[in-house]
Coordinates of N, CA and C in Angstrom, one line a residue:
L230 N -9.9 1.0 -14.4 CA -10.5 -0.3 -14.2 C -11.3 -0.3 -12.9
D231 N -12.3 -1.0 -12.8 CA -13.1 -1.1 -11.6 C -12.3 -2.1 -10.6
A232 N -12.7 -2.0 -9.4 CA -11.9 -2.8 -8.4 C -11.9 -4.3 -8.6
E233 N -13.0 -4.8 -9.1 CA -13.0 -6.3 -9.3 C -12.1 -6.7 -10.5
S234 N -12.2 -5.9 -11.6 CA -11.3 -6.2 -12.7 C -9.8 -6.1 -12.4
E235 N -9.5 -5.0 -11.6 CA -8.1 -4.8 -11.2 C -7.6 -6.0 -10.3
S236 N -8.5 -6.5 -9.4 CA -8.1 -7.6 -8.6 C -7.9 -8.9 -9.4
L237 N -8.7 -9.1 -10.4 CA -8.5 -10.3 -11.3 C -7.2 -10.2 -12.1
I238 N -6.9 -9.0 -12.6 CA -5.7 -8.8 -13.3 C -4.5 -9.0 -12.4
Q239 N -4.6 -8.4 -11.2 CA -3.5 -8.5 -10.3 C -3.2 -10.0 -9.9
E240 N -4.2 -10.8 -9.7 CA -4.1 -12.2 -9.3 C -3.4 -12.9 -10.5
A241 N -3.9 -12.6 -11.7 CA -3.3 -13.3 -12.9 C -1.8 -12.9 -13.0
L242 N -1.5 -11.7 -12.8 CA -0.1 -11.3 -12.9 C 0.8 -11.9 -11.9
E243 N 0.3 -12.1 -10.7 CA 1.0 -12.8 -9.6 C 1.3 -14.2 -10.0
R244 N 0.3 -14.9 -10.6 CA 0.5 -16.3 -11.0 C 1.5 -16.4 -12.0
V245 N 1.5 -15.5 -13.1 CA 2.4 -15.6 -14.2 C 3.8 -15.2 -13.7
A246 N 3.9 -14.3 -12.8 CA 5.2 -13.8 -12.3 C 5.9 -14.7 -11.3
K247 N 5.3 -15.6 -10.8 CA 5.8 -16.5 -9.8 C 7.2 -17.1 -10.3
G248 N 8.2 -16.9 -9.5 CA 9.5 -17.5 -9.9 C 10.3 -16.7 -11.0
R249 N 9.8 -15.5 -11.4 CA 10.4 -14.7 -12.4 C 10.7 -13.3 -11.9
T250 N 11.6 -12.7 -12.6 CA 11.9 -11.3 -12.3 C 10.9 -10.4 -13.2
V251 N 10.2 -9.5 -12.5 CA 9.2 -8.7 -13.2 C 9.5 -7.2 -12.9
L252 N 9.5 -6.4 -14.0 CA 9.6 -5.0 -13.8 C 8.2 -4.4 -14.0
T253 N 7.7 -3.7 -13.0 CA 6.4 -3.1 -13.1 C 6.5 -1.6 -12.9
I254 N 5.8 -0.9 -13.8 CA 5.8 0.6 -13.6 C 4.3 0.8 -13.2
A255 N 4.2 1.5 -12.0 CA 2.8 1.6 -11.5 C 2.4 3.1 -11.3
H256 N 1.2 3.4 -11.6 CA 0.6 4.7 -11.3 C -0.2 4.5 -10.0
R257 N -0.9 3.4 -9.9 CA -1.7 3.1 -8.7 C -0.8 2.3 -7.8
L258 N -0.3 2.9 -6.7 CA 0.7 2.3 -5.9 C 0.2 1.0 -5.1
S259 N -1.1 0.9 -5.0 CA -1.6 -0.3 -4.3 C -1.2 -1.6 -5.1
T260 N -1.0 -1.4 -6.4 CA -0.7 -2.6 -7.3 C 0.7 -3.2 -7.0
I261 N 1.5 -2.4 -6.4 CA 2.9 -2.9 -6.1 C 3.1 -3.3 -4.6
R262 N 2.1 -3.4 -3.9 CA 2.2 -3.6 -2.5 C 3.0 -4.9 -2.1
K263 N 2.8 -5.9 -3.0 CA 3.5 -7.2 -2.7 C 4.9 -7.3 -3.4
A264 N 5.3 -6.3 -4.0 CA 6.6 -6.3 -4.7 C 7.8 -6.6 -3.7
S265 N 8.8 -7.4 -4.1 CA 9.9 -7.7 -3.2 C 10.8 -6.5 -3.1
Q266 N 10.9 -5.7 -4.1 CA 11.7 -4.4 -4.1 C 11.0 -3.4 -4.9
I267 N 11.0 -2.2 -4.4 CA 10.4 -1.0 -5.1 C 11.5 0.0 -5.2
A268 N 11.8 0.5 -6.4 CA 12.7 1.6 -6.7 C 11.9 2.8 -6.9
V269 N 12.2 3.9 -6.2 CA 11.5 5.1 -6.3 C 12.5 6.1 -7.1
L270 N 12.0 6.5 -8.3 CA 12.9 7.4 -9.1 C 12.4 8.8 -9.0
E271 N 13.4 9.7 -9.0 CA 13.2 11.1 -9.0 C 14.2 11.8 -9.9
H272 N 13.8 12.4 -10.9 CA 14.7 13.1 -11.9 C 15.7 12.0 -12.5
G273 N 15.2 10.8 -12.7 CA 16.0 9.8 -13.3 C 17.0 9.1 -12.4
Q274 N 16.9 9.4 -11.1 CA 17.8 8.8 -10.1 C 17.0 8.0 -9.1
V275 N 17.5 6.8 -8.7 CA 16.9 6.1 -7.6 C 17.1 6.8 -6.3
V276 N 16.0 7.2 -5.6 CA 16.2 8.0 -4.4 C 15.7 7.1 -3.2
E277 N 15.0 6.1 -3.4 CA 14.6 5.1 -2.3 C 14.5 3.7 -2.9
L278 N 14.8 2.8 -2.1 CA 14.7 1.4 -2.5 C 14.3 0.5 -1.3
G279 N 13.3 -0.3 -1.5 CA 12.9 -1.2 -0.4 C 11.5 -1.8 -0.7
T280 N 11.0 -2.5 0.3 CA 9.7 -3.0 0.2 C 8.6 -1.9 0.5
Y281 N 7.4 -2.2 0.1 CA 6.3 -1.2 0.4 C 6.3 -0.8 1.8
E282 N 6.3 -1.8 2.7 CA 6.2 -1.5 4.2 C 7.4 -0.6 4.6
A283 N 8.6 -1.0 4.1 CA 9.8 -0.2 4.5 C 9.7 1.2 4.0
L284 N 9.3 1.4 2.8 CA 9.2 2.7 2.2 C 8.2 3.6 2.8
V285 N 7.0 3.1 3.1 CA 6.0 3.9 3.8 C 6.4 4.3 5.2
S286 N 7.4 3.6 5.8 CA 7.8 3.9 7.1 C 8.9 5.0 7.2
I287 N 9.4 5.4 6.1 CA 10.5 6.4 6.1 C 9.8 7.8 6.3
P288 N 10.2 8.5 7.4 CA 9.6 9.8 7.7 C 10.0 10.7 6.5
D289 N 9.1 11.5 6.1 CA 9.4 12.5 4.9 C 9.9 11.8 3.7
G290 N 9.6 10.5 3.5 CA 10.0 9.7 2.3 C 9.2 10.1 1.1
V291 N 9.8 10.0 0.0 CA 9.2 10.3 -1.3 C 8.0 9.4 -1.5
F292 N 8.3 8.1 -1.4 CA 7.2 7.1 -1.6 C 6.1 7.3 -0.6
K293 N 6.4 7.5 0.6 CA 5.3 7.7 1.6 C 4.4 8.9 1.3
K294 N 5.0 10.0 0.8 CA 4.3 11.1 0.4 C 3.4 10.8 -0.8
L295 N 3.9 10.1 -1.8 CA 3.1 9.7 -2.9 C 1.9 8.8 -2.5
V296 N 2.1 7.9 -1.6 CA 1.0 7.0 -1.1 C 0.0 7.9 -0.4
E297 N 0.4 8.8 0.4 CA -0.5 9.6 1.2 C -1.3 10.5 0.2
L298 N -0.7 11.1 -0.8 CA -1.4 11.9 -1.8 C -2.4 11.1 -2.5
Q299 N -2.0 9.9 -2.9 CA -2.9 9.0 -3.7 C -4.1 8.6 -2.8
T300 N -3.8 8.3 -1.5 CA -4.9 7.9 -0.6 C -5.9 9.0 -0.4
I301 N -5.4 10.2 -0.2 CA -6.2 11.4 -0.1 C -7.1 11.6 -1.3
G302 N -6.4 11.5 -2.5 CA -7.1 11.6 -3.8 C -8.2 10.6 -4.0
L303 N -8.0 9.4 -3.6 CA -9.0 8.3 -3.7 C -10.2 8.6 -2.7
A304 N -9.8 9.1 -1.5 CA -10.9 9.3 -0.6 C -11.8 10.5 -1.0
A305 N -11.2 11.4 -1.7 CA -12.0 12.6 -2.2 C -12.8 12.3 -3.4
A306 N -12.4 11.2 -4.1 CA -13.1 10.9 -5.4 C -14.5 10.3 -5.2

């Protein structure tokens, strides 16, 4: 999706999800930035759990490494 379409979809999802429990599986990690809880799975096990901000602040964290790799990949594209 282009950035504008992604933004429109994200806004619509946020409106529909208000007051509900929503399970989101994300490949583009920026789409879960506002999630109240993020569970990071590795080999079928939860290895990290927290908010976006908390997870990116874990030194050598799995989620932090994924965000960094994705950010580098987007910058190179």
